[in-house]
Each structure stands twice: as structure tokens, then as C-alpha cells.
mmCIF file of C-alpha atoms in Angstrom:
data_model
loop_
_atom_site.group_PDB
_atom_site.id
_atom_site.type_symbol
_atom_site.label_atom_id
_atom_site.label_comp_id
_atom_site.label_asym_id
_atom_site.label_seq_id
_atom_site.Cartn_x
_atom_site.Cartn_y
_atom_site.Cartn_z
ATOM 1 C CA LYS A 148 82.117 -17.749 163.359
ATOM 2 C CA ALA A 149 84.545 -15.647 161.294
ATOM 3 C CA ALA A 150 87.569 -16.469 159.148
ATOM 4 C CA THR A 151 89.583 -15.527 156.102
ATOM 5 C CA LEU A 152 88.578 -16.879 152.704
ATOM 6 C CA GLU A 153 91.606 -19.160 152.726
ATOM 7 C CA LYS A 154 90.560 -20.691 156.062
ATOM 8 C CA LEU A 155 86.995 -21.199 154.878
ATOM 9 C CA ILE A 156 88.243 -23.022 151.776
ATOM 10 C CA GLU A 157 90.647 -25.044 153.913
ATOM 11 C CA ARG A 158 87.710 -26.288 155.962
ATOM 12 C CA LEU A 159 86.152 -27.748 152.799
ATOM 13 C CA THR A 160 88.843 -30.440 153.047
ATOM 14 C CA ALA A 161 88.354 -31.127 156.750
ATOM 15 C CA VAL A 162 87.552 -34.709 157.700
ATOM 16 C CA LYS A 163 84.578 -33.706 159.849
ATOM 17 C CA ASP A 164 81.418 -32.159 158.443
ATOM 18 C CA GLN A 165 82.553 -32.580 154.833
ATOM 19 C CA VAL A 166 79.284 -34.145 153.780
ATOM 20 C CA GLY A 167 77.329 -32.123 156.294
ATOM 21 C CA LYS A 168 75.878 -28.650 156.152
ATOM 22 C CA TYR A 169 79.122 -26.698 155.859
ATOM 23 C CA LEU A 170 79.635 -27.664 152.221
ATOM 24 C CA GLN A 171 76.095 -26.574 151.341
ATOM 25 C CA ILE A 172 76.294 -23.363 153.352
ATOM 26 C CA PHE A 173 79.634 -22.372 151.838
ATOM 27 C CA PHE A 174 78.493 -22.727 148.223
ATOM 28 C CA ILE A 175 75.126 -21.087 148.905
ATOM 29 C CA THR A 176 76.753 -18.047 150.505
ATOM 30 C CA TYR A 177 80.244 -17.560 149.049
ATOM 31 C CA ARG A 178 79.092 -15.016 146.414
ATOM 32 C CA SER A 179 78.542 -12.533 149.235
ATOM 33 C CA PHE A 180 82.280 -12.415 149.930
ATOM 34 C CA CYS A 181 84.019 -13.454 146.698
ATOM 35 C CA SER A 182 83.337 -13.921 142.997
ATOM 36 C CA PRO A 183 83.091 -17.314 141.236
ATOM 37 C CA ALA A 184 86.337 -16.546 139.359
ATOM 38 C CA GLU A 185 88.170 -15.757 142.599
ATOM 39 C CA LEU A 186 86.863 -18.933 144.206
ATOM 40 C CA MET A 187 88.018 -20.985 141.227
ATOM 41 C CA SER A 188 91.494 -19.500 141.563
ATOM 42 C CA LYS A 189 91.616 -20.177 145.313
ATOM 43 C CA LEU A 190 90.392 -23.764 144.888
ATOM 44 C CA ALA A 191 93.001 -24.438 142.199
ATOM 45 C CA MET A 192 95.756 -23.028 144.429
ATOM 46 C CA ARG A 193 94.551 -25.113 147.346
ATOM 47 C CA PHE A 194 94.473 -28.243 145.177
ATOM 48 C CA MET A 195 98.048 -27.714 143.953
ATOM 49 C CA LYS A 196 99.306 -27.108 147.475
ATOM 50 C CA MET A 197 97.552 -30.220 148.812
ATOM 51 C CA LYS A 198 98.770 -32.304 145.889
ATOM 52 C CA GLN A 199 102.366 -31.337 146.622
ATOM 53 C CA VAL A 200 101.938 -32.371 150.263
ATOM 54 C CA SER A 201 100.254 -35.622 149.259
ATOM 55 C CA ASP A 202 102.973 -36.456 146.701
ATOM 56 C CA ALA A 203 105.726 -35.746 149.213
ATOM 57 C CA SER A 204 104.190 -37.672 152.120
ATOM 58 C CA LYS A 205 102.485 -40.513 150.226
ATOM 59 C CA ASP A 206 100.032 -40.328 153.132
ATOM 60 C CA SER A 207 96.538 -41.680 152.506
ATOM 61 C CA ILE A 208 95.101 -38.963 154.800
ATOM 62 C CA ASP A 209 96.533 -36.220 152.575
ATOM 63 C CA THR A 210 95.203 -37.999 149.489
ATOM 64 C CA ALA A 211 91.762 -38.252 151.076
ATOM 65 C CA ALA A 212 91.798 -34.516 151.831
ATOM 66 C CA THR A 213 92.572 -33.793 148.171
ATOM 67 C CA LEU A 214 89.669 -35.999 147.103
ATOM 68 C CA ARG A 215 87.400 -34.105 149.496
ATOM 69 C CA LEU A 216 88.374 -30.876 147.760
ATOM 70 C CA LEU A 217 87.478 -32.445 144.413
ATOM 71 C CA ASN A 218 84.176 -33.543 145.936
ATOM 72 C CA ALA A 219 83.526 -29.905 146.883
ATOM 73 C CA ILE A 220 84.189 -28.873 143.276
ATOM 74 C CA LYS A 221 81.810 -31.594 142.112
ATOM 75 C CA HIS A 222 79.135 -30.209 144.453
ATOM 76 C CA TRP A 223 79.709 -26.718 143.048
ATOM 77 C CA ILE A 224 79.244 -27.938 139.471
ATOM 78 C CA ASN A 225 76.228 -30.122 140.319
ATOM 79 C CA GLU A 226 74.285 -27.671 142.454
ATOM 80 C CA HIS A 227 75.372 -24.214 141.294
ATOM 81 C CA PHE A 228 76.251 -24.422 137.621
ATOM 82 C CA TYR A 229 74.535 -21.060 137.043
ATOM 83 C CA ASP A 230 77.755 -19.546 138.464
ATOM 84 C CA PHE A 231 79.689 -20.702 135.413
ATOM 85 C CA ASP A 232 79.910 -18.222 132.566
ATOM 86 C CA ASN A 233 81.881 -19.172 129.451
ATOM 87 C CA ALA A 234 85.183 -17.941 130.867
ATOM 88 C CA LEU A 235 84.772 -19.906 134.093
ATOM 89 C CA VAL A 236 83.785 -23.062 132.198
ATOM 90 C CA VAL A 237 86.991 -22.782 130.171
ATOM 91 C CA THR A 238 89.031 -22.269 133.344
ATOM 92 C CA MET A 239 87.406 -25.227 135.083
ATOM 93 C CA VAL A 240 87.821 -27.568 132.111
ATOM 94 C CA HIS A 241 91.479 -26.539 131.788
ATOM 95 C CA PHE A 242 92.034 -27.159 135.508
ATOM 96 C CA ILE A 243 90.432 -30.609 135.373
ATOM 97 C CA SER A 244 92.191 -31.653 132.164
ATOM 98 C CA LYS A 245 95.667 -30.392 133.034
ATOM 99 C CA PHE A 246 95.900 -31.092 136.745
ATOM 100 C CA VAL A 247 93.123 -33.349 138.026
ATOM 101 C CA SER A 248 93.068 -35.935 135.208
ATOM 102 C CA ILE A 249 96.724 -36.861 135.639
ATOM 103 C CA ASP A 250 96.597 -38.209 139.187
ATOM 104 C CA TYR A 251 92.876 -38.359 139.906
ATOM 105 C CA TYR A 252 91.520 -39.724 136.659
ATOM 106 C CA LYS A 253 88.487 -41.434 138.244
ATOM 107 C CA ALA A 254 87.488 -38.219 140.015
ATOM 108 C CA ALA A 255 87.978 -36.142 136.857
ATOM 109 C CA ILE A 256 85.626 -38.172 134.639
ATOM 110 C CA PRO A 257 82.345 -37.294 136.434
ATOM 111 C CA LEU A 258 83.422 -33.636 136.727
ATOM 112 C CA LYS A 259 83.978 -33.303 132.988
ATOM 113 C CA LYS A 260 80.847 -35.302 132.200
ATOM 114 C CA ARG A 261 78.687 -33.089 134.411
ATOM 115 C CA ILE A 262 80.032 -29.918 132.766
ATOM 116 C CA GLU A 263 79.312 -31.350 129.310
ATOM 117 C CA GLN A 264 75.756 -32.292 130.336
ATOM 118 C CA ALA A 265 75.113 -28.864 131.796
ATOM 119 C CA LEU A 266 76.380 -27.111 128.680
ATOM 120 C CA VAL A 267 74.250 -29.301 126.411
ATOM 121 C CA ASN A 268 71.130 -28.803 128.543
ATOM 122 C CA GLY A 269 71.711 -25.090 128.968
ATOM 123 C CA ILE A 270 71.343 -25.147 132.736
ATOM 124 C CA THR A 271 71.526 -21.543 133.879
ATOM 125 C CA ALA A 272 69.067 -21.513 136.769
ATOM 126 C CA ALA A 273 68.875 -23.443 140.023
ATOM 127 C CA SER A 274 70.244 -26.955 139.805
ATOM 128 C CA GLN A 275 67.750 -29.195 138.054
ATOM 129 C CA SER A 276 69.463 -32.431 139.056
ATOM 130 C CA ASN A 277 67.279 -32.937 142.124
ATOM 131 C CA VAL A 278 63.980 -31.714 140.716
ATOM 132 C CA VAL A 279 61.224 -34.306 140.890
ATOM 133 C CA SER A 280 59.833 -34.586 137.370
ATOM 134 C CA TYR A 281 56.231 -34.808 136.234
ATOM 135 C CA ASP A 282 54.460 -38.138 136.227
ATOM 136 C CA LEU A 283 51.647 -37.183 133.867
ATOM 137 C CA ASP A 284 50.175 -40.691 134.019
ATOM 138 C CA LYS A 285 49.254 -39.944 137.641
ATOM 139 C CA ALA A 286 48.186 -36.341 137.029
ATOM 140 C CA PRO A 287 44.467 -35.666 137.522
ATOM 141 C CA GLN A 288 42.427 -35.023 134.413
ATOM 142 C CA PRO A 289 42.169 -31.259 133.802
ATOM 143 C CA GLU A 290 38.727 -29.738 134.313
ATOM 144 C CA VAL A 291 39.251 -27.643 131.187
ATOM 145 C CA PRO A 292 39.936 -29.408 127.834
ATOM 146 C CA LEU A 293 43.616 -29.370 126.903
ATOM 147 C CA ASP A 294 42.780 -28.445 123.332
ATOM 148 C CA ARG A 295 40.218 -25.734 124.034
ATOM 149 C CA LYS A 296 40.435 -22.549 121.981
ATOM 150 C CA PRO A 297 42.118 -19.435 123.445
ATOM 151 C CA ILE A 298 40.078 -17.627 126.091
ATOM 152 C CA GLN A 299 38.980 -14.346 124.550
ATOM 153 C CA SER A 300 36.511 -12.930 127.073
ATOM 154 C CA LEU A 301 35.899 -12.594 130.778
ATOM 155 C CA ASP A 302 32.745 -14.702 130.501
ATOM 156 C CA GLU A 303 34.797 -17.567 129.069
ATOM 157 C CA PHE A 304 37.274 -17.249 131.936
ATOM 158 C CA ILE A 305 34.733 -17.234 134.767
ATOM 159 C CA ALA A 306 33.136 -20.340 133.274
ATOM 160 C CA CYS A 307 36.325 -22.273 134.131
ATOM 161 C CA PRO A 308 36.232 -24.266 137.394
ATOM 162 C CA PRO A 309 38.007 -22.436 140.297
ATOM 163 C CA GLN A 310 40.057 -25.521 141.134
ATOM 164 C CA GLU A 311 41.536 -25.734 137.643
ATOM 165 C CA ILE A 312 42.278 -22.003 137.665
ATOM 166 C CA ALA A 313 44.149 -22.489 140.968
ATOM 167 C CA ARG A 314 46.084 -25.437 139.507
ATOM 168 C CA GLN A 315 47.226 -23.442 136.478
ATOM 169 C CA ILE A 316 48.152 -20.448 138.669
ATOM 170 C CA SER A 317 50.219 -22.756 140.879
ATOM 171 C CA LEU A 318 52.058 -24.185 137.860
ATOM 172 C CA ILE A 319 52.910 -20.649 136.702
ATOM 173 C CA ASP A 320 54.035 -19.524 140.175
ATOM 174 C CA HIS A 321 56.175 -22.575 140.886
ATOM 175 C CA GLN A 322 57.862 -22.280 137.492
ATOM 176 C CA ILE A 323 59.099 -18.829 138.554
ATOM 177 C CA PHE A 324 59.779 -19.798 142.168
ATOM 178 C CA LYS A 325 61.964 -22.811 141.357
ATOM 179 C CA GLN A 326 64.272 -20.600 139.259
ATOM 180 C CA ILE A 327 65.312 -18.475 142.273
ATOM 181 C CA THR A 328 69.025 -18.954 142.930
ATOM 182 C CA PRO A 329 70.893 -18.334 146.214
ATOM 183 C CA LYS A 330 72.869 -15.430 144.748
ATOM 184 C CA GLU A 331 69.592 -13.490 144.352
ATOM 185 C CA CYS A 332 69.037 -13.609 148.109
ATOM 186 C CA PHE A 333 71.985 -11.539 149.326
ATOM 187 C CA LYS A 334 72.462 -7.839 150.076
ATOM 188 C CA CYS A 335 68.727 -7.182 149.479
ATOM 189 C CA ALA A 336 69.431 -7.387 145.738
ATOM 190 C CA TRP A 337 65.695 -7.548 144.959
ATOM 191 C CA SER A 338 65.232 -3.960 146.201
ATOM 192 C CA LYS A 339 68.232 -2.277 144.581
ATOM 193 C CA ALA A 340 68.429 -0.238 141.358
ATOM 194 C CA ASP A 341 69.794 -3.195 139.343
ATOM 195 C CA LYS A 342 67.354 -5.693 140.836
ATOM 196 C CA GLU A 343 66.234 -7.111 137.465
ATOM 197 C CA LYS A 344 69.829 -8.098 136.748
ATOM 198 C CA ASN A 345 70.893 -9.395 140.154
ATOM 199 C CA SER A 346 67.615 -10.807 141.439
ATOM 200 C CA PRO A 347 65.487 -11.505 138.339
ATOM 201 C CA ASN A 348 63.359 -14.376 139.631
ATOM 202 C CA ILE A 349 62.554 -12.862 143.030
ATOM 203 C CA VAL A 350 61.557 -9.676 141.207
ATOM 204 C CA ALA A 351 59.448 -11.688 138.737
ATOM 205 C CA LEU A 352 57.605 -13.483 141.558
ATOM 206 C CA SER A 353 57.101 -10.229 143.487
ATOM 207 C CA ASN A 354 55.827 -8.470 140.362
ATOM 208 C CA ARG A 355 53.417 -11.307 139.692
ATOM 209 C CA PHE A 356 52.143 -11.064 143.276
ATOM 210 C CA ASN A 357 51.369 -7.365 142.778
ATOM 211 C CA SER A 358 49.906 -7.883 139.306
ATOM 212 C CA VAL A 359 47.539 -10.639 140.478
ATOM 213 C CA SER A 360 46.346 -8.450 143.376
ATOM 214 C CA SER A 361 45.588 -5.574 141.010
ATOM 215 C CA TRP A 362 43.999 -7.884 138.423
ATOM 216 C CA VAL A 363 41.668 -9.426 141.005
ATOM 217 C CA ALA A 364 40.506 -6.005 142.184
ATOM 218 C CA THR A 365 40.143 -4.766 138.605
ATOM 219 C CA MET A 366 37.916 -7.676 137.611
ATOM 220 C CA ILE A 367 35.611 -6.996 140.559
ATOM 221 C CA VAL A 368 35.187 -3.233 140.138
ATOM 222 C CA GLN A 369 34.663 -3.639 136.386
ATOM 223 C CA GLN A 370 31.404 -5.476 137.105
ATOM 224 C CA GLU A 371 28.712 -2.796 137.171
ATOM 225 C CA ASN A 372 25.930 -5.270 137.905
ATOM 226 C CA PRO A 373 25.831 -5.896 141.709
ATOM 227 C CA LYS A 374 25.016 -9.598 141.373
ATOM 228 C CA LYS A 375 27.803 -10.197 138.837
ATOM 229 C CA ARG A 376 30.152 -8.257 141.085
ATOM 230 C CA ALA A 377 29.300 -10.473 144.053
ATOM 231 C CA ASN A 378 29.777 -13.579 141.889
ATOM 232 C CA MET A 379 33.205 -12.321 140.820
ATOM 233 C CA LEU A 380 34.101 -11.763 144.460
ATOM 234 C CA LYS A 381 32.941 -15.290 145.257
ATOM 235 C CA LEU A 382 34.984 -16.727 142.366
ATOM 236 C CA TRP A 383 38.232 -15.198 143.588
ATOM 237 C CA ILE A 384 37.607 -16.323 147.159
ATOM 238 C CA GLN A 385 37.100 -19.858 145.827
ATOM 239 C CA ILE A 386 40.319 -19.638 143.770
ATOM 240 C CA ALA A 387 42.230 -18.368 146.816
ATOM 241 C CA GLU A 388 40.870 -21.250 148.903
ATOM 242 C CA HIS A 389 41.948 -23.776 146.270
ATOM 243 C CA CYS A 390 45.403 -22.153 146.244
ATOM 244 C CA ARG A 391 45.519 -22.612 150.018
ATOM 245 C CA VAL A 392 44.644 -26.302 149.649
ATOM 246 C CA LEU A 393 47.377 -26.604 146.997
ATOM 247 C CA ASN A 394 49.892 -24.939 149.371
ATOM 248 C CA ASN A 395 50.296 -21.986 147.033
ATOM 249 C CA PHE A 396 50.611 -19.455 149.829
ATOM 250 C CA ASN A 397 52.026 -16.790 147.528
ATOM 251 C CA THR A 398 48.978 -16.448 145.272
ATOM 252 C CA MET A 399 46.510 -17.090 148.091
ATOM 253 C CA ASN A 400 48.031 -14.094 149.859
ATOM 254 C CA SER A 401 48.077 -12.097 146.619
ATOM 255 C CA ILE A 402 44.345 -12.657 146.048
ATOM 256 C CA ILE A 403 43.482 -11.756 149.652
ATOM 257 C CA ALA A 404 45.601 -8.608 149.294
ATOM 258 C CA GLY A 405 43.644 -7.723 146.152
ATOM 259 C CA LEU A 406 40.317 -8.211 147.944
ATOM 260 C CA ASN A 407 41.579 -5.980 150.764
ATOM 261 C CA LEU A 408 42.478 -3.100 148.464
ATOM 262 C CA SER A 409 40.377 -0.065 149.370
ATOM 263 C CA ALA A 410 38.612 -0.124 145.972
ATOM 264 C CA VAL A 411 37.149 -3.559 146.817
ATOM 265 C CA HIS A 412 37.067 -3.401 150.611
ATOM 266 C CA ARG A 413 34.714 -0.396 150.584
ATOM 267 C CA LEU A 414 32.063 -2.150 148.449
ATOM 268 C CA GLU A 415 29.720 -2.814 151.368
ATOM 269 C CA LYS A 416 26.694 -3.695 149.214
ATOM 270 C CA THR A 417 28.749 -6.220 147.258
ATOM 271 C CA TRP A 418 30.094 -7.871 150.393
ATOM 272 C CA ARG A 419 26.553 -8.070 151.816
ATOM 273 C CA GLU A 420 25.523 -10.036 148.714
ATOM 274 C CA LEU A 421 28.186 -12.647 149.465
ATOM 275 C CA HIS A 422 26.964 -15.900 151.047
ATOM 276 C CA LYS A 423 28.169 -16.317 154.648
ATOM 277 C CA LYS A 424 30.025 -19.507 153.639
ATOM 278 C CA TYR A 425 32.367 -17.542 151.379
ATOM 279 C CA LYS A 426 32.640 -14.639 153.818
ATOM 280 C CA ALA A 427 33.812 -17.121 156.470
ATOM 281 C CA MET A 428 36.273 -18.604 153.950
ATOM 282 C CA PHE A 429 37.632 -15.125 153.253
ATOM 283 C CA ASP A 430 37.894 -14.306 156.969
ATOM 284 C CA ASN A 431 39.791 -17.543 157.659
ATOM 285 C CA MET A 432 42.321 -16.745 154.936
ATOM 286 C CA GLY A 433 42.535 -13.203 156.283
ATOM 287 C CA GLU A 434 43.614 -14.663 159.630
ATOM 288 C CA LEU A 435 46.096 -16.948 157.905
ATOM 289 C CA THR A 436 47.701 -14.085 155.962
ATOM 290 C CA SER A 437 47.722 -11.666 158.912
ATOM 291 C CA THR A 438 51.022 -9.828 159.436
ATOM 292 C CA SER A 439 50.648 -9.963 163.227
ATOM 293 C CA GLY A 440 53.456 -11.703 165.068
ATOM 294 C CA SER A 441 55.626 -11.463 161.946
ATOM 295 C CA TYR A 442 53.209 -13.665 159.940
ATOM 296 C CA LYS A 443 52.956 -16.142 162.823
ATOM 297 C CA ASN A 444 49.908 -17.973 161.425
ATOM 298 C CA MET A 445 51.295 -18.378 157.932
ATOM 299 C CA ARG A 446 54.701 -19.497 159.206
ATOM 300 C CA GLU A 447 53.018 -22.217 161.271
ATOM 301 C CA ALA A 448 50.861 -23.307 158.332
ATOM 302 C CA MET A 449 53.806 -23.515 155.923
ATOM 303 C CA ALA A 450 55.854 -25.473 158.474
ATOM 304 C CA LYS A 451 53.156 -28.166 158.592
ATOM 305 C CA THR A 452 52.738 -28.617 154.836
ATOM 306 C CA ALA A 453 54.384 -31.126 152.552
ATOM 307 C CA PRO A 454 55.652 -30.156 149.074
ATOM 308 C CA PRO A 455 54.795 -29.061 146.512
ATOM 309 C CA VAL A 456 54.622 -25.586 148.033
ATOM 310 C CA VAL A 457 54.921 -22.028 146.788
ATOM 311 C CA PRO A 458 55.743 -20.097 149.966
ATOM 312 C CA TYR A 459 54.801 -16.474 150.392
ATOM 313 C CA ILE A 460 58.076 -14.918 149.240
ATOM 314 C CA GLY A 461 57.475 -11.743 151.272
ATOM 315 C CA ILE A 462 58.150 -13.585 154.544
ATOM 316 C CA ASN A 463 61.529 -14.817 153.289
ATOM 317 C CA LEU A 464 62.507 -11.374 152.014
ATOM 318 C CA THR A 465 61.594 -9.856 155.380
ATOM 319 C CA ASP A 466 63.758 -12.402 157.204
ATOM 320 C CA LEU A 467 66.676 -11.934 154.807
ATOM 321 C CA THR A 468 66.488 -8.139 155.160
ATOM 322 C CA PHE A 469 66.498 -8.448 158.954
ATOM 323 C CA LEU A 470 69.630 -10.639 158.850
ATOM 324 C CA GLU A 471 71.395 -8.370 156.351
ATOM 325 C CA ASP A 472 70.715 -5.186 158.288
ATOM 326 C CA GLY A 473 71.347 -6.642 161.744
ATOM 327 C CA ASN A 474 74.718 -8.310 161.137
ATOM 328 C CA PRO A 475 77.995 -6.942 159.721
ATOM 329 C CA ASP A 476 79.550 -8.609 156.654
ATOM 330 C CA TYR A 477 83.007 -8.556 158.234
ATOM 331 C CA ILE A 478 84.439 -8.629 161.738
ATOM 332 C CA LYS A 479 87.598 -6.620 162.470
ATOM 333 C CA VAL A 480 90.260 -8.245 164.659
ATOM 334 C CA MET A 481 93.841 -7.388 165.594
ATOM 335 C CA LYS A 482 96.615 -9.766 164.584
ATOM 336 C CA ASP A 483 100.321 -8.960 165.046
ATOM 337 C CA ASN A 484 99.404 -5.325 165.729
ATOM 338 C CA GLU A 485 97.553 -5.157 162.428
ATOM 339 C CA GLU A 486 93.807 -4.862 161.888
ATOM 340 C CA ILE A 487 92.372 -7.499 159.559
ATOM 341 C CA LYS A 488 88.834 -8.173 158.357
ATOM 342 C CA LEU A 489 87.401 -11.638 158.775
ATOM 343 C CA ILE A 490 84.363 -12.885 156.853
ATOM 344 C CA ASN A 491 81.409 -13.060 159.241
ATOM 345 C CA PHE A 492 80.448 -16.631 158.435
ATOM 346 C CA ALA A 493 77.955 -16.794 161.306
ATOM 347 C CA LYS A 494 75.858 -14.272 159.373
ATOM 348 C CA ARG A 495 76.112 -16.404 156.240
ATOM 349 C CA ARG A 496 74.964 -19.481 158.172
ATOM 350 C CA LYS A 497 71.814 -17.648 159.274
ATOM 351 C CA ILE A 498 71.047 -16.442 155.746
ATOM 352 C CA ALA A 499 71.736 -19.916 154.353
ATOM 353 C CA GLY A 500 69.236 -21.286 156.876
ATOM 354 C CA VAL A 501 66.482 -19.129 155.370
ATOM 355 C CA ILE A 502 67.476 -20.102 151.817
ATOM 356 C CA MET A 503 67.789 -23.831 152.534
ATOM 357 C CA MET A 504 64.747 -24.277 154.781
ATOM 358 C CA ASN A 505 62.310 -21.817 153.199
ATOM 359 C CA ILE A 506 63.262 -21.700 149.512
ATOM 360 C CA ARG A 507 65.421 -24.533 148.197
ATOM 361 C CA ILE A 508 63.529 -27.215 150.121
ATOM 362 C CA TYR A 509 60.387 -26.334 148.127
ATOM 363 C CA GLN A 510 62.018 -25.973 144.717
ATOM 364 C CA THR A 511 62.525 -29.653 143.956
ATOM 365 C CA ASN A 512 58.930 -30.925 144.209
ATOM 366 C CA ILE A 513 56.776 -29.576 141.401
ATOM 367 C CA TYR A 514 53.013 -29.665 140.886
ATOM 368 C CA ASN A 515 51.924 -32.723 138.949
ATOM 369 C CA TYR A 516 49.206 -31.117 136.825
ATOM 370 C CA ARG A 517 48.826 -30.887 133.096
ATOM 371 C CA VAL A 518 49.223 -27.471 131.539
ATOM 372 C CA VAL A 519 46.029 -26.183 129.917
ATOM 373 C CA PRO A 520 47.529 -23.768 127.333
ATOM 374 C CA ALA A 521 44.413 -21.619 126.810
ATOM 375 C CA LEU A 522 43.869 -21.049 130.535
ATOM 376 C CA ARG A 523 47.561 -20.632 131.306
ATOM 377 C CA ASP A 524 47.933 -17.989 128.589
ATOM 378 C CA TYR A 525 44.968 -16.026 129.939
ATOM 379 C CA LEU A 526 46.340 -16.189 133.502
ATOM 380 C CA THR A 527 49.753 -15.053 132.281
ATOM 381 C CA ARG A 528 48.440 -12.131 130.206
ATOM 382 C CA MET A 529 46.183 -10.595 132.872
ATOM 383 C CA ASP A 530 44.580 -8.105 130.462
ATOM 384 C CA ASN A 531 43.453 -4.554 131.237
ATOM 385 C CA VAL A 532 44.736 -4.191 134.805
ATOM 386 C CA MET A 533 43.784 -0.820 136.284
ATOM 387 C CA GLU A 534 46.026 1.503 138.273
ATOM 388 C CA GLU A 535 44.983 1.849 141.908
ATOM 389 C CA LYS A 536 43.597 5.388 141.487
ATOM 390 C CA GLU A 537 41.553 4.374 138.439
ATOM 391 C CA MET A 538 40.326 1.338 140.365
ATOM 392 C CA TYR A 539 39.145 3.480 143.261
ATOM 393 C CA ASN A 540 37.355 5.911 140.967
ATOM 394 C CA GLN A 541 35.552 3.001 139.333
ATOM 395 C CA SER A 542 34.642 1.716 142.801
ATOM 396 C CA LEU A 543 33.065 5.075 143.646
ATOM 397 C CA LYS A 544 31.145 4.965 140.385
ATOM 398 C CA ILE A 545 29.564 1.560 140.980
ATOM 399 C CA GLU A 546 28.909 2.183 144.691
ATOM 400 C CA PRO A 547 28.877 5.934 145.424
ATOM 401 C CA ARG A 548 29.507 7.118 148.966
ATOM 402 C CA GLU A 549 26.305 7.313 150.960
ATOM 403 C CA GLN A 550 25.243 10.863 151.792
ATOM 404 C CA SER A 551 25.301 11.537 155.518
#
């Protein structure tokens, strides 16, 4: 449940659980109690100590433990290379070349090769080694021509099929989502003053959620003709439904949030124009995105889906905040009449559970759709988004309050 850093590193070489969850949990969470440079130093010290024991005893068990430590280093390089700045790369290469290569030549080769590959490919985000790549031969034909000219007007946009719009939105969202790294998920980094530095991809996905909500509402209140306004409302409900079918819970929720903004919600005449089929569709998604029971309905829906998925990131951030606030980072104990602080690893296990089961599990399977550049660019730009106050004033203009 709690231990010193040295004891946690020592367990990386234990016979039991080496290939189990402990290895994954340790490397997902260690940044919350030590820096990558400090870990590198501790691992090197542990390796030298174990090597001395192995050399002295000539025991195969000691040799196996040393190899397990090297396997842990391999896992670190393979799955978390974003930890390695230039200085740490130099330190790691020096360690492998000077110490590992001499007695563990076979183990050193893949370590050095992986570092070289990562440097060449410029891997700085979540490990790409396990990402399932596109198979464009099996991708469905886009409903918008790949070579169509840039979309310049709203009329051109609303002429695009809702399903293809949802596909392109999902490609954009998953591209951001798959870049989220474990180190962004600790100490509520996404809500702190330096959030853009320490949690850039969570912030980017959260900002996109808010921007899409505002954009959806803006596009509706900008329509002064009641019929066009109802058609715009219908379009976004259709797009949200296609996002639901595609398991893009993040944008589905974002669109529903936009339709629930007061500037849109109050447009009673517009909602009355909406066919009951689409009103029922909206109501069903409203139930799915309900916050009651800590998002009970959405949690159940996401648990039943198969990747690719873009989960609603707000649920994960809520869970992570709850774990951060409800559990101490360290546990104080008395040893030899002296108070020492042990790393609360039980807390890290819980946080790792959220990261592994709700984030990383969905990062490897990507949407197999072709990018339609013209549509993607338009969906990325999101032109002329109104502020909420301006939106509400426009809402009052197109549907004034009824005089009592």
C-alpha cells in the first residue's frame, strides 16, 4: 500500500507480478512522486548493486532479477518515451553502452535500437507502438469528395451529410485524445495555472468540447428564418446521433450541451417546429448524457462499447479529481523513533486504474475513415463563434419574450 521509492523500484525485479499490472502501474504513476531523471539514477544504482550480487554469487536467480530490471527499462522506453528529454536520452544511452552492453549484450541491443527509432520518428506523445494503424482499403467511401474545394459558407457546410460530418469530427477528436499522456492526469494539472504546459492535450480536448458547444448554439441563433433555424437544430441532433453511433461520447455530449444552452433552450417556437422523431432522438441523448448518478447512464454505455471510442473526458477528470482530493500523496509512519514519509502507492493504483481502463485502452484503436480536408478544415476552424451573452441577446432578437 505504501513504500519508499527504493522499495517500489526493488519490486520491479520481483519474480511475481513482473509482467503483470505492477510494472504498468509504476511507470504510469511514478511522475507523481519522482522525476524521470531521479528514476533513471535510482534504476542505474539498482542495476549496479544487483550486478555486483549476481557477479559474486554466479546465481541464475540473481541474473534473472537483473534481466527483469532491464525489462522494466525496456518497458519505460517502449511505452513512455515522452519522458525522455535530450539530457535523459544521453544518460540512458551512456548507461546502456557503458554498463549494460558489457555483460548483457543481447538485452542492450533492443534498448538502443528502440531509442534510435524513437529519436528518428520524433515520438513525444503517448507510445505509438501499439496503435492500430489505418487500413484505408477497408475504409468506407467518404460521402464528401476528397478533392472538393474549401468550404467557404454555411450553406456549403449544411449540404454535407451528417454522417460524414460526424466521421470527420471523430477523427479530429481522437487525434487529440490519443495524445493524452499519463503525466497529464495527476495533481489536477488540467485545472492549474500552468495547465497548457503540464496537461496540454487534456486542455485541448476540453477546449474543443467548449468550442463545439458554443459553435453549435451560435449556428442556430444566427438563423433568423424560423424554418432554417429548425433545420439547423435538426442537423446538429443528427450529427450528435451519428457521433453516438460512432462511440464519440465526447462530441455527442458537447453538442447536447450546446443545444441545452439557455440561448437555444428557450427557443420554444423553434423546438415546436422540430419533427417528433428528432425531438425523441434529442431526449434519448439527453438521458444518456445526464449527470445523475455520477453519469451512470453514460458510464454504462461506454462500458458496453468496443473501440474505437472517444470517451467523455469530463467523467475521467471528475474521477481523477475525486481520487486526488480524497487520498494523501504520502503516509507518515514511525521507524526507529523517526517519522518517515512513505509513497501512498494505493492511491496511485486507483488513479492508474482510471488512466488504464478509461483512457489508454481507447487510445490504440483509431477510426478507419479517410480525411476529407475541406470538411476537416471547416470543422477545425469553427468560424465566428459568439460569446454566451451575445448568443443570448441574439436569441432574444429572433424570438422575443412573450408579453404576459
